[in-house]
Coordinates of C-alpha atoms in Angstrom, one line a residue:
X1084 CA 147.5 162.1 29.1
X1085 CA 145.9 163.2 32.3
X1086 CA 143.1 160.7 31.8
X1087 CA 145.5 157.7 31.8
X1088 CA 146.2 157.7 35.6
X1089 CA 142.5 158.1 36.4
X1090 CA 141.7 155.1 34.2
X1091 CA 144.4 153.0 35.9
X1092 CA 143.0 153.9 39.3
X1093 CA 139.6 152.8 38.2
X1094 CA 140.9 149.5 36.9
X1095 CA 142.8 148.9 40.2
X1096 CA 139.6 149.4 42.3
X1097 CA 137.8 146.7 40.4
X1098 CA 139.9 143.7 41.6
X1099 CA 139.8 145.1 45.2
X1100 CA 136.0 145.3 45.0
X1101 CA 135.7 141.8 43.7
X1102 CA 138.0 140.4 46.4
X1103 CA 135.9 142.2 49.1
X1104 CA 132.7 140.8 47.6
X1105 CA 134.2 137.3 47.5
X1106 CA 135.2 137.5 51.1
X1107 CA 131.7 138.7 52.1
X1108 CA 130.1 135.7 50.4
X1109 CA 132.6 133.3 51.9
X1110 CA 132.0 134.5 55.5
X1111 CA 129.1 132.5 57.0
X1112 CA 126.2 134.5 58.2
X1113 CA 125.7 134.2 61.9
X1114 CA 122.7 132.1 62.8
X1115 CA 120.5 132.7 65.9
X1116 CA 121.7 130.5 68.8
X1117 CA 119.3 127.9 70.2
X1118 CA 119.5 126.3 73.7
X1119 CA 120.5 122.6 73.7
X1120 CA 117.6 121.8 76.0
X1121 CA 114.7 123.8 77.4
X1122 CA 115.1 124.8 81.1
X1123 CA 113.1 122.5 83.4
X1124 CA 110.3 124.0 85.6
X1125 CA 111.2 124.7 89.2
X1126 CA 108.7 122.1 90.6
X1127 CA 110.2 119.4 88.4
X1128 CA 113.7 120.2 89.6
X1129 CA 112.5 120.1 93.2
X1130 CA 110.8 116.8 92.6
X1131 CA 114.0 115.3 91.2
X1132 CA 116.1 116.6 94.1
X1133 CA 113.6 115.1 96.6
X1134 CA 113.8 111.7 94.8
X1135 CA 117.6 111.8 94.9
X1136 CA 117.5 112.8 98.6
X1137 CA 115.1 110.0 99.6
X1138 CA 116.6 107.3 97.5
X1139 CA 120.2 108.2 98.5
X1140 CA 119.3 108.4 102.2
X1141 CA 117.6 105.0 102.0
X1142 CA 120.6 103.5 100.3
X1143 CA 122.9 105.0 103.0
X1144 CA 120.8 103.5 105.8
X1145 CA 120.6 100.2 104.0
X1146 CA 124.4 99.9 103.5
X1147 CA 125.9 101.4 106.6
X1148 CA 123.0 102.6 108.8
X1149 CA 123.0 99.7 111.4
X1150 CA 124.6 99.4 114.8
X1151 CA 125.5 96.1 116.6
X1152 CA 125.1 96.5 120.3
X1153 CA 124.5 94.3 123.3
X1154 CA 121.2 94.7 125.2
X1155 CA 121.3 92.8 128.5
X1156 CA 122.2 89.2 127.6
X1157 CA 121.3 89.7 123.9
X1158 CA 123.4 90.7 120.9
X1159 CA 121.2 92.9 118.8
X1160 CA 121.4 94.9 115.5
X1161 CA 119.5 98.3 115.5
X1162 CA 118.5 99.9 112.2
X1163 CA 116.3 102.8 111.1
X1164 CA 114.0 102.1 108.1
X1165 CA 111.7 104.4 106.2
X1166 CA 108.1 103.9 107.2
X1167 CA 104.7 105.6 106.8
X1168 CA 103.5 104.7 110.3
X1169 CA 106.7 104.7 112.4
X1170 CA 106.8 102.4 115.5
X1171 CA 109.3 99.8 116.7
X1172 CA 109.7 96.3 115.4
X1173 CA 111.6 93.7 117.5
X1174 CA 112.5 90.6 115.5
X1175 CA 113.1 87.6 117.8
X1176 CA 114.2 84.8 115.6
X1177 CA 112.8 82.1 115.3
X1178 CA 109.8 83.1 117.5
X1179 CA 108.5 86.0 115.4
X1180 CA 108.3 89.7 116.0
X1181 CA 106.9 92.2 118.4
X1182 CA 105.5 95.5 117.0
X1183 CA 105.1 98.5 119.2
X1184 CA 103.3 101.8 118.4
X1185 CA 106.2 103.6 120.1
X1186 CA 106.2 106.8 118.0
X1187 CA 104.8 108.5 114.9
X1188 CA 107.4 109.5 112.4
X1189 CA 108.5 108.5 108.9
X1190 CA 111.1 106.2 110.4
X1191 CA 110.7 102.8 112.1
X1192 CA 113.2 101.4 114.6
X1193 CA 114.1 97.7 113.8
X1194 CA 115.8 95.7 116.5
X1195 CA 117.0 92.3 115.5
X1196 CA 117.9 89.9 118.3
X1197 CA 120.8 88.1 116.6
X1198 CA 121.8 85.7 119.5
X1199 CA 122.1 85.4 123.2
X1200 CA 125.5 85.7 124.8
X1201 CA 126.0 82.3 126.5
X1202 CA 128.1 83.8 129.3
X1203 CA 125.7 86.6 130.2
X1204 CA 122.6 84.4 129.8
X1205 CA 124.1 81.6 132.0
X1206 CA 125.0 84.2 134.7
X1207 CA 121.3 85.3 134.8
X1208 CA 120.1 81.7 135.1
X1209 CA 122.7 80.9 137.8
X1210 CA 122.1 84.1 139.8
X1211 CA 118.5 85.1 139.6
X1212 CA 119.0 88.0 142.0
X1213 CA 120.7 89.9 139.1
X1214 CA 117.3 90.2 137.4
X1215 CA 116.5 93.0 139.8
X1216 CA 119.2 95.2 138.2
X1217 CA 118.5 94.0 134.7
X1218 CA 116.1 96.8 133.8
X1219 CA 118.7 99.4 134.5
X1220 CA 121.3 97.5 132.5
X1221 CA 118.9 97.2 129.6
X1222 CA 118.0 100.9 129.8
X1223 CA 121.7 101.9 129.6
X1224 CA 122.3 99.5 126.7
X1225 CA 119.3 100.8 124.8
X1226 CA 120.3 104.5 125.3
X1227 CA 123.9 103.8 124.3
X1228 CA 122.8 101.9 121.2
X1229 CA 120.3 104.6 120.3
X1230 CA 122.9 107.3 120.4
X1231 CA 125.3 105.3 118.3
X1232 CA 122.5 104.6 115.8
X1233 CA 121.6 108.3 115.6
X1234 CA 125.2 109.3 114.8
X1235 CA 125.7 106.5 112.3
X1236 CA 122.4 107.2 110.6
X1237 CA 123.3 110.9 110.2
X1238 CA 126.5 109.9 108.5
X1239 CA 124.7 107.3 106.4
X1240 CA 122.0 109.5 105.0
X1241 CA 124.4 112.4 104.3
X1242 CA 126.8 110.1 102.6
X1243 CA 124.2 108.3 100.6
X1244 CA 122.4 111.4 99.4
X1245 CA 125.6 113.3 98.6
X1246 CA 127.1 110.3 96.6
X1247 CA 123.9 109.9 94.6
X1248 CA 123.5 113.6 94.0
X1249 CA 127.1 113.7 92.7
X1250 CA 126.4 110.8 90.4
X1251 CA 123.2 112.3 89.1
X1252 CA 124.0 116.1 88.8
X1253 CA 127.8 115.9 88.5
X1254 CA 128.0 119.2 90.4
X1255 CA 129.5 119.3 93.9
X1256 CA 127.1 122.2 95.0
X1257 CA 124.0 120.2 94.0
X1258 CA 125.4 117.1 95.7
X1259 CA 126.1 118.9 98.9
X1260 CA 122.5 120.4 98.8
X1261 CA 121.2 116.8 98.6
X1262 CA 123.2 115.7 101.6
X1263 CA 122.2 118.7 103.6
X1264 CA 118.5 118.2 102.8
X1265 CA 118.8 114.5 103.8
X1266 CA 120.3 115.5 107.1
X1267 CA 117.6 118.1 107.8
X1268 CA 114.9 115.4 106.9
X1269 CA 116.5 112.9 109.4
X1270 CA 116.7 115.5 112.2
X1271 CA 113.0 116.5 111.6
X1272 CA 112.0 112.8 111.7
X1273 CA 114.0 112.3 114.9
X1274 CA 112.2 115.4 116.5
X1275 CA 108.8 114.0 115.4
X1276 CA 109.7 110.6 117.0
X1277 CA 110.8 112.3 120.2
X1278 CA 107.7 114.4 120.5
X1279 CA 105.3 111.5 119.8
X1280 CA 107.3 108.9 121.9
X1281 CA 104.9 106.6 123.8
X1282 CA 106.6 104.5 126.4
X1283 CA 103.3 102.8 127.3
X1284 CA 103.2 101.2 123.9
X1285 CA 105.0 98.2 125.2
X1286 CA 102.0 97.3 127.3
X1287 CA 100.0 96.7 124.1
X1288 CA 102.3 94.8 121.7
X1289 CA 101.3 93.0 118.6
X1290 CA 103.0 89.6 118.4
X1291 CA 103.3 87.7 115.2
X1292 CA 105.0 84.4 114.6
X1293 CA 104.7 81.1 116.6
X1294 CA 101.4 81.4 118.3
X1295 CA 102.2 78.6 120.8
X1296 CA 105.0 80.6 122.4
X1297 CA 103.0 83.8 122.7
X1298 CA 101.7 83.4 126.2
X1299 CA 105.2 83.1 127.7
X1300 CA 106.8 85.7 125.6
X1301 CA 104.0 88.3 126.1
X1302 CA 103.5 87.6 129.8
X1303 CA 100.5 87.5 132.1
X1304 CA 98.0 90.3 131.7
X1305 CA 97.4 90.8 135.4
X1306 CA 101.1 91.0 136.2
X1307 CA 101.5 93.6 133.5
X1308 CA 98.7 95.7 135.0
X1309 CA 99.8 95.4 138.6
X1310 CA 103.6 95.2 138.5
X1311 CA 104.9 97.0 135.4
X1312 CA 104.0 100.6 134.8
X1313 CA 107.1 102.0 133.1
X1314 CA 108.8 101.1 129.8
X1315 CA 112.1 100.1 131.3
X1316 CA 110.6 97.4 133.5
X1317 CA 108.5 95.9 130.8
X1318 CA 111.5 95.8 128.4
X1319 CA 113.5 94.0 131.1
X1320 CA 110.6 91.5 131.4
X1321 CA 110.7 90.9 127.7
X1322 CA 114.4 90.3 127.7
X1323 CA 114.0 87.9 130.7
X1324 CA 111.3 85.9 128.9
X1325 CA 113.3 85.6 125.7
X1326 CA 116.3 84.5 127.8
X1327 CA 114.2 81.7 129.4
X1328 CA 113.0 80.6 126.0
X1329 CA 116.5 80.3 124.6
X1330 CA 117.8 78.7 127.8
X1331 CA 115.5 75.7 127.2
X1332 CA 116.7 75.6 123.5
X1333 CA 113.5 77.3 122.2
X1334 CA 111.1 74.6 123.4
X1335 CA 107.9 75.7 125.0
X1336 CA 108.3 76.6 128.6
X1337 CA 105.6 75.9 131.2
X1338 CA 103.1 78.7 131.4
X1339 CA 102.4 79.8 135.0
X1340 CA 99.1 81.7 135.2
X1341 CA 98.4 84.1 137.9
X1342 CA 96.1 82.3 140.4
X1343 CA 94.1 85.6 141.0
X1344 CA 93.2 85.8 137.3
X1345 CA 90.2 84.1 135.7
X1346 CA 91.0 83.4 132.0
X1347 CA 88.0 83.3 129.6
X1348 CA 88.3 82.3 126.0
X1349 CA 85.7 84.1 123.8
X1350 CA 84.8 82.4 120.5
X1351 CA 82.0 83.0 118.0
X1352 CA 80.6 82.2 114.6
X1353 CA 82.4 78.9 114.1
X1354 CA 80.0 78.0 111.2
X1355 CA 80.7 74.3 111.1
X1356 CA 84.5 74.6 110.7
X1357 CA 85.9 71.4 112.2
X1358 CA 89.4 72.9 112.5
X1359 CA 88.1 75.4 115.1
X1360 CA 87.9 72.7 117.8
X1361 CA 91.6 71.9 117.5
X1362 CA 92.4 75.6 117.7
X1363 CA 90.2 76.1 120.7
X1364 CA 91.7 73.1 122.5
X1365 CA 95.2 74.4 121.8
X1366 CA 94.3 77.8 123.2
X1367 CA 92.7 76.2 126.3
X1368 CA 95.9 74.3 127.0
X1369 CA 98.4 77.1 126.2
X1370 CA 96.5 79.8 128.2
X1371 CA 95.2 77.5 130.9
X1372 CA 91.7 78.8 130.2
X1373 CA 89.1 78.5 133.0
X1374 CA 85.9 78.8 130.8
X1375 CA 85.0 79.1 127.1
X1376 CA 82.1 81.4 126.1
X1377 CA 80.5 81.0 122.6
X1378 CA 78.3 83.8 121.3
X1379 CA 76.6 81.7 118.7
X1380 CA 76.4 80.7 115.1
X1381 CA 78.2 77.5 115.9
X1382 CA 76.2 75.8 113.2
X1383 CA 75.3 76.8 109.7
X1384 CA 71.8 75.3 109.0
X1385 CA 70.9 74.1 112.5
X1386 CA 69.7 70.6 111.3
X1387 CA 69.8 67.5 113.4
X1388 CA 72.2 66.0 110.9
X1389 CA 74.8 68.6 112.0
X1390 CA 74.6 67.8 115.7
X1391 CA 77.5 65.4 115.6
X1392 CA 79.7 68.4 114.8
X1393 CA 79.3 69.5 118.4
X1394 CA 80.6 66.4 120.1
X1395 CA 84.3 67.6 120.4
X1396 CA 83.0 70.3 122.9
X1397 CA 83.0 67.6 125.6
X1398 CA 86.8 67.1 125.2
X1399 CA 87.9 70.8 125.1
X1400 CA 89.1 70.7 128.8
X1401 CA 87.0 73.7 130.1
X1402 CA 83.4 74.5 130.8
X1403 CA 81.5 75.8 127.7
X1404 CA 78.9 78.6 128.0
X1405 CA 76.8 79.1 124.9
X1406 CA 74.0 81.3 123.5
X1407 CA 72.1 80.6 120.3
X1408 CA 72.9 82.5 117.1
X1409 CA 70.8 83.2 114.1
X1410 CA 72.2 80.0 112.4
X1411 CA 71.5 77.8 115.4
X1412 CA 68.2 76.1 115.8
X1413 CA 66.2 75.0 118.8
X1414 CA 67.3 71.5 117.9
X1415 CA 70.9 72.5 118.2
X1416 CA 70.2 74.2 121.6
X1417 CA 68.5 71.0 123.0
X1418 CA 71.4 68.9 121.9
X1419 CA 73.9 71.1 123.6
X1420 CA 71.9 71.4 126.8
X1421 CA 72.2 67.6 127.2
X1422 CA 76.0 67.7 127.0
X1423 CA 78.0 67.4 130.1
X1424 CA 79.9 70.6 131.1
X1425 CA 77.9 72.8 128.7
X1426 CA 75.9 75.7 130.0
X1427 CA 73.2 76.9 127.6
X1428 CA 71.9 80.4 128.4
X1429 CA 68.6 81.8 127.1
X1430 CA 65.8 84.2 128.2
X1431 CA 68.2 86.0 130.5
X1432 CA 68.9 82.9 132.6
X1433 CA 72.1 83.4 134.7
X1434 CA 74.7 80.8 135.8
X1435 CA 78.0 81.1 137.8
X1436 CA 80.9 79.4 136.0
X1437 CA 84.5 79.6 137.1
X1438 CA 83.7 82.3 139.6
X1439 CA 82.0 84.6 137.1
X1440 CA 78.2 85.1 136.7
X1441 CA 77.0 84.9 133.1
X1442 CA 73.6 85.7 131.7
X1443 CA 72.5 85.5 128.0
X1444 CA 69.7 85.3 125.5
X1445 CA 69.4 83.3 122.3
X1446 CA 69.0 85.1 119.0
X1447 CA 65.3 85.5 118.2
X1448 CA 65.9 84.8 114.5
X1449 CA 66.6 81.6 112.7
X1450 CA 67.7 82.7 109.2
X1451 CA 68.0 79.3 107.5
X1452 CA 64.2 79.0 107.8
X1453 CA 63.1 81.3 104.9
X1454 CA 59.4 80.7 105.7
X1455 CA 59.5 83.0 108.8
X1456 CA 59.5 86.8 108.4
X1457 CA 62.7 88.3 109.6
X1458 CA 62.0 91.7 111.2
X1459 CA 65.6 91.8 112.3
X1460 CA 65.7 95.2 114.1
X1461 CA 62.5 94.9 116.1
X1462 CA 63.1 91.3 117.2
X1463 CA 66.7 92.0 118.2
X1464 CA 65.8 95.1 120.2
X1465 CA 63.0 93.2 121.9
X1466 CA 65.4 90.4 122.8
X1467 CA 67.9 92.9 124.2
X1468 CA 65.2 94.5 126.3
X1469 CA 64.3 91.1 127.8
X1470 CA 67.9 90.5 128.6
X1471 CA 68.3 93.9 130.2
X1472 CA 65.1 93.3 132.3
X1473 CA 66.6 90.0 133.5
X1474 CA 69.9 91.7 134.4
X1475 CA 68.0 94.2 136.6
X1476 CA 66.1 91.4 138.3
X1477 CA 69.4 89.7 139.1
X1478 CA 70.9 92.9 140.5
X1479 CA 67.8 93.5 142.7
X1480 CA 68.1 90.0 144.0
X1481 CA 71.7 90.6 145.1
X1482 CA 73.3 88.4 142.4
X1483 CA 74.5 90.9 139.8
X1484 CA 75.7 89.5 136.5
X1485 CA 79.4 90.1 135.5
X1486 CA 79.2 89.2 131.8
X1487 CA 76.1 89.3 129.5
X1488 CA 76.0 87.4 126.2
X1489 CA 74.0 87.9 123.0
X1490 CA 74.7 87.0 119.4
X1491 CA 73.8 90.3 117.6
X1492 CA 75.4 93.6 118.5
X1493 CA 72.0 95.3 118.2
X1494 CA 70.6 93.1 120.9
X1495 CA 73.7 93.5 123.1
X1496 CA 73.5 97.3 123.0
X1497 CA 70.2 97.2 124.8
X1498 CA 71.8 96.1 128.1
X1499 CA 73.9 99.3 128.3
X1500 CA 74.2 100.4 132.0
X1501 CA 73.0 97.1 133.4
X1502 CA 76.2 95.1 133.3
X1503 CA 80.0 95.9 133.1
X1504 CA 80.6 93.8 130.0
X1505 CA 78.5 92.3 127.2
X1506 CA 79.9 89.9 124.6
X1507 CA 78.5 89.3 121.1
X1508 CA 79.6 88.2 117.6
X1509 CA 77.6 87.9 114.3
X1510 CA 79.5 90.5 112.1
X1511 CA 82.6 88.3 111.6
X1512 CA 85.1 90.9 112.7
X1513 CA 86.4 92.0 116.1
X1514 CA 85.3 95.2 117.8
X1515 CA 85.5 97.0 121.1
X1516 CA 83.3 99.9 122.3
X1517 CA 82.3 101.7 125.4
X1518 CA 78.5 102.3 125.2
X1519 CA 76.8 105.5 126.4
X1520 CA 76.1 104.4 130.0
X1521 CA 79.5 102.7 130.6
X1522 CA 79.0 99.1 129.5
X1523 CA 81.9 97.7 127.4
X1524 CA 80.8 95.8 124.3
X1525 CA 83.3 93.2 123.0
X1526 CA 82.5 91.8 119.6
X1527 CA 84.4 88.7 118.5
X1528 CA 85.3 87.8 114.9
X1529 CA 84.7 84.4 113.3
X1530 CA 86.6 81.6 115.1
X1531 CA 85.7 79.4 112.2
X1532 CA 87.2 81.8 109.6
X1533 CA 83.5 82.4 108.5
X1534 CA 83.2 78.6 108.0
X1535 CA 81.6 77.7 104.7
X1536 CA 81.8 81.4 103.7
X1537 CA 85.6 81.4 103.8
X1538 CA 85.9 81.5 100.0
X1539 CA 83.1 84.1 99.3
X1540 CA 85.6 87.0 99.2
X1541 CA 88.9 87.6 97.5
X1542 CA 90.9 86.8 100.6
X1543 CA 89.9 84.2 103.2
X1544 CA 88.6 85.5 106.5
X1545 CA 91.0 85.1 109.5
X1546 CA 90.3 82.9 112.4
X1547 CA 89.7 85.1 115.5
X1548 CA 89.4 84.6 119.2
X1549 CA 90.2 86.4 122.4
X1550 CA 91.5 85.6 125.9
X1551 CA 89.8 87.8 128.5
X1552 CA 91.6 88.3 131.9
X1553 CA 89.3 89.0 134.9
X1554 CA 90.2 89.8 138.4
X1555 CA 89.0 86.9 140.6
X1556 CA 88.0 89.3 143.5
X1557 CA 86.4 92.2 141.7
X1558 CA 85.3 90.1 138.6
X1559 CA 86.2 93.0 136.3
X1560 CA 88.0 92.8 133.0
X1561 CA 91.7 93.5 133.5
X1562 CA 93.1 93.0 129.9
X1563 CA 92.5 90.9 126.8
X1564 CA 94.6 89.3 124.1
X1565 CA 93.2 89.4 120.6
X1566 CA 94.3 86.3 118.6
X1567 CA 94.2 86.3 114.8
X1568 CA 95.2 83.4 112.6
X1569 CA 95.6 83.4 108.9
X1570 CA 92.5 82.1 107.0
X1571 CA 92.3 79.2 104.6
X1572 CA 95.7 78.4 103.1
X1573 CA 97.6 81.0 105.2
X1574 CA 100.0 80.3 108.0
X1575 CA 100.2 83.7 109.8
X1576 CA 99.5 84.4 113.5
X1577 CA 99.2 87.5 115.5
X1578 CA 98.5 88.3 119.2
X1579 CA 97.9 91.8 120.4
X1580 CA 97.6 92.9 124.0
X1581 CA 94.9 95.4 125.1
X1582 CA 94.3 97.1 128.4
X1583 CA 91.0 98.8 129.5
X1584 CA 91.5 102.5 130.0
X1585 CA 91.1 102.3 133.8
X1586 CA 94.1 99.8 133.9
X1587 CA 96.5 102.0 132.0
X1588 CA 99.4 103.2 134.1
X1589 CA 98.5 106.3 136.0
X1590 CA 94.7 105.9 135.5
X1591 CA 92.3 105.9 138.3
X1592 CA 90.5 102.5 138.5
X1593 CA 86.8 102.5 138.2
X1594 CA 84.7 101.5 141.2
X1595 CA 83.8 97.9 141.2
X1596 CA 80.1 98.6 141.5
X1597 CA 79.9 100.4 138.1
X1598 CA 80.4 99.2 134.6
X1599 CA 84.0 99.0 133.3
X1600 CA 84.5 102.8 133.0
X1601 CA 83.7 105.0 130.1
X1602 CA 86.0 106.2 127.4
X1603 CA 86.1 107.0 123.7
X1604 CA 85.0 104.0 121.6
X1605 CA 88.1 102.1 120.4
X1606 CA 86.5 100.3 117.5
X1607 CA 82.8 101.0 117.1
X1608 CA 80.8 98.1 115.8
X1609 CA 78.2 98.7 113.1
X1610 CA 74.7 98.4 114.3
X1611 CA 73.4 95.6 112.0
X1612 CA 74.3 93.1 109.4
X1613 CA 73.2 89.6 108.4
X1614 CA 76.1 87.2 107.8

């Protein structure tokens, strides 16, 4: 009987064990957990944040980052825009735009001239004496507008970056980090602009738009050199000129050249482009040019059949000084020498035209004639030596030359130290360089847009020319305007103002008896080429 309870206990343990076993098998075994997505590398997260900051800041500036403010008689809109080069762009509709290298920073200041206030503009016209205080008024307006723009831009970049960060990350902390980074970036850019601010940049603007109104808008070169040496005064002059343009309902005002300035139009490498004569005639009229100088390659093959192309020179309205290029033949030279008001220079011969003394030499090569050996370097250097010898003879005779002319830069370089300025062409692009012994070499681009060669490259060559401003008393170069028109099929135009180093505000002028100063070359020209 004692075994019965023990047997019952054993039977009772069996169901409990089976239930425990069934619960064990029903309970799912825990599996190792896996992350939903791998954690991104730190550099990728930083790159994403930078993209959010930059794009958000740009959106903020685009939407709310502009300030409307009056500047003198004008109502303007000031805006900051991302830029790789910085600077300031003044949009003057419908005339075009002025671009100034005012600072180096990843931000550009855009100033849009929306309209002129009729009441304030008429007050300036009726009371010209108020122009004397206009520069102070413009300065105050610009400073006030710049402060407002800085504050508004801070709000814009922070708001834009924060809003975009919140939309992308959905975390307030990350969004605030994006906004703070955008603000720090804007402050750093502002500091860079402040440290690199160049108030003299307004003396060398680049003007694009309607070329015909450029002389009045940019102003006379000599007056800029002698009368305006600070940014505020030049800005006031710009405002005044724009006011005058609008006062006559945007028609062309009369250009009043400084009587003490000799204006020389430098052209080169026309290469049989008939459109060049119309462009030259327009520039002569707009700038009241005193003399035209042509550094050769007016023709393309130099045949007698091409001579009729030269006939419009007689109607350009100014004396024409010419030297032979490597595409101009002796036939061409003889034809031009018989034309009225044309001065052909060769073998170092000098002539005084419009108060300036010119001397030049024709190119020793005539490349269309394939039967003659070329020997470019030796012949060009020999021609340059002959021109330099002639310049020394003129100086010893008491009739020093003011401007020398040659076609190839390699020949022009040989007159270094014998003349203040030498002009050349040949390479179909503009260049400016101070040579070792102080002579300034000015190389002109193709006034014919490379002529028949206009379609040889992917993009058509621009039409280039320059207006050179000389002091009538010292006969030294004061400034020059580089003019660039869009090539075949293009309708763009740009005028840029340049000052020699000795005419920059605060510089010591060079003695009139020496070449035009010495400085670091601005745009060195290659030594040789054969267009």
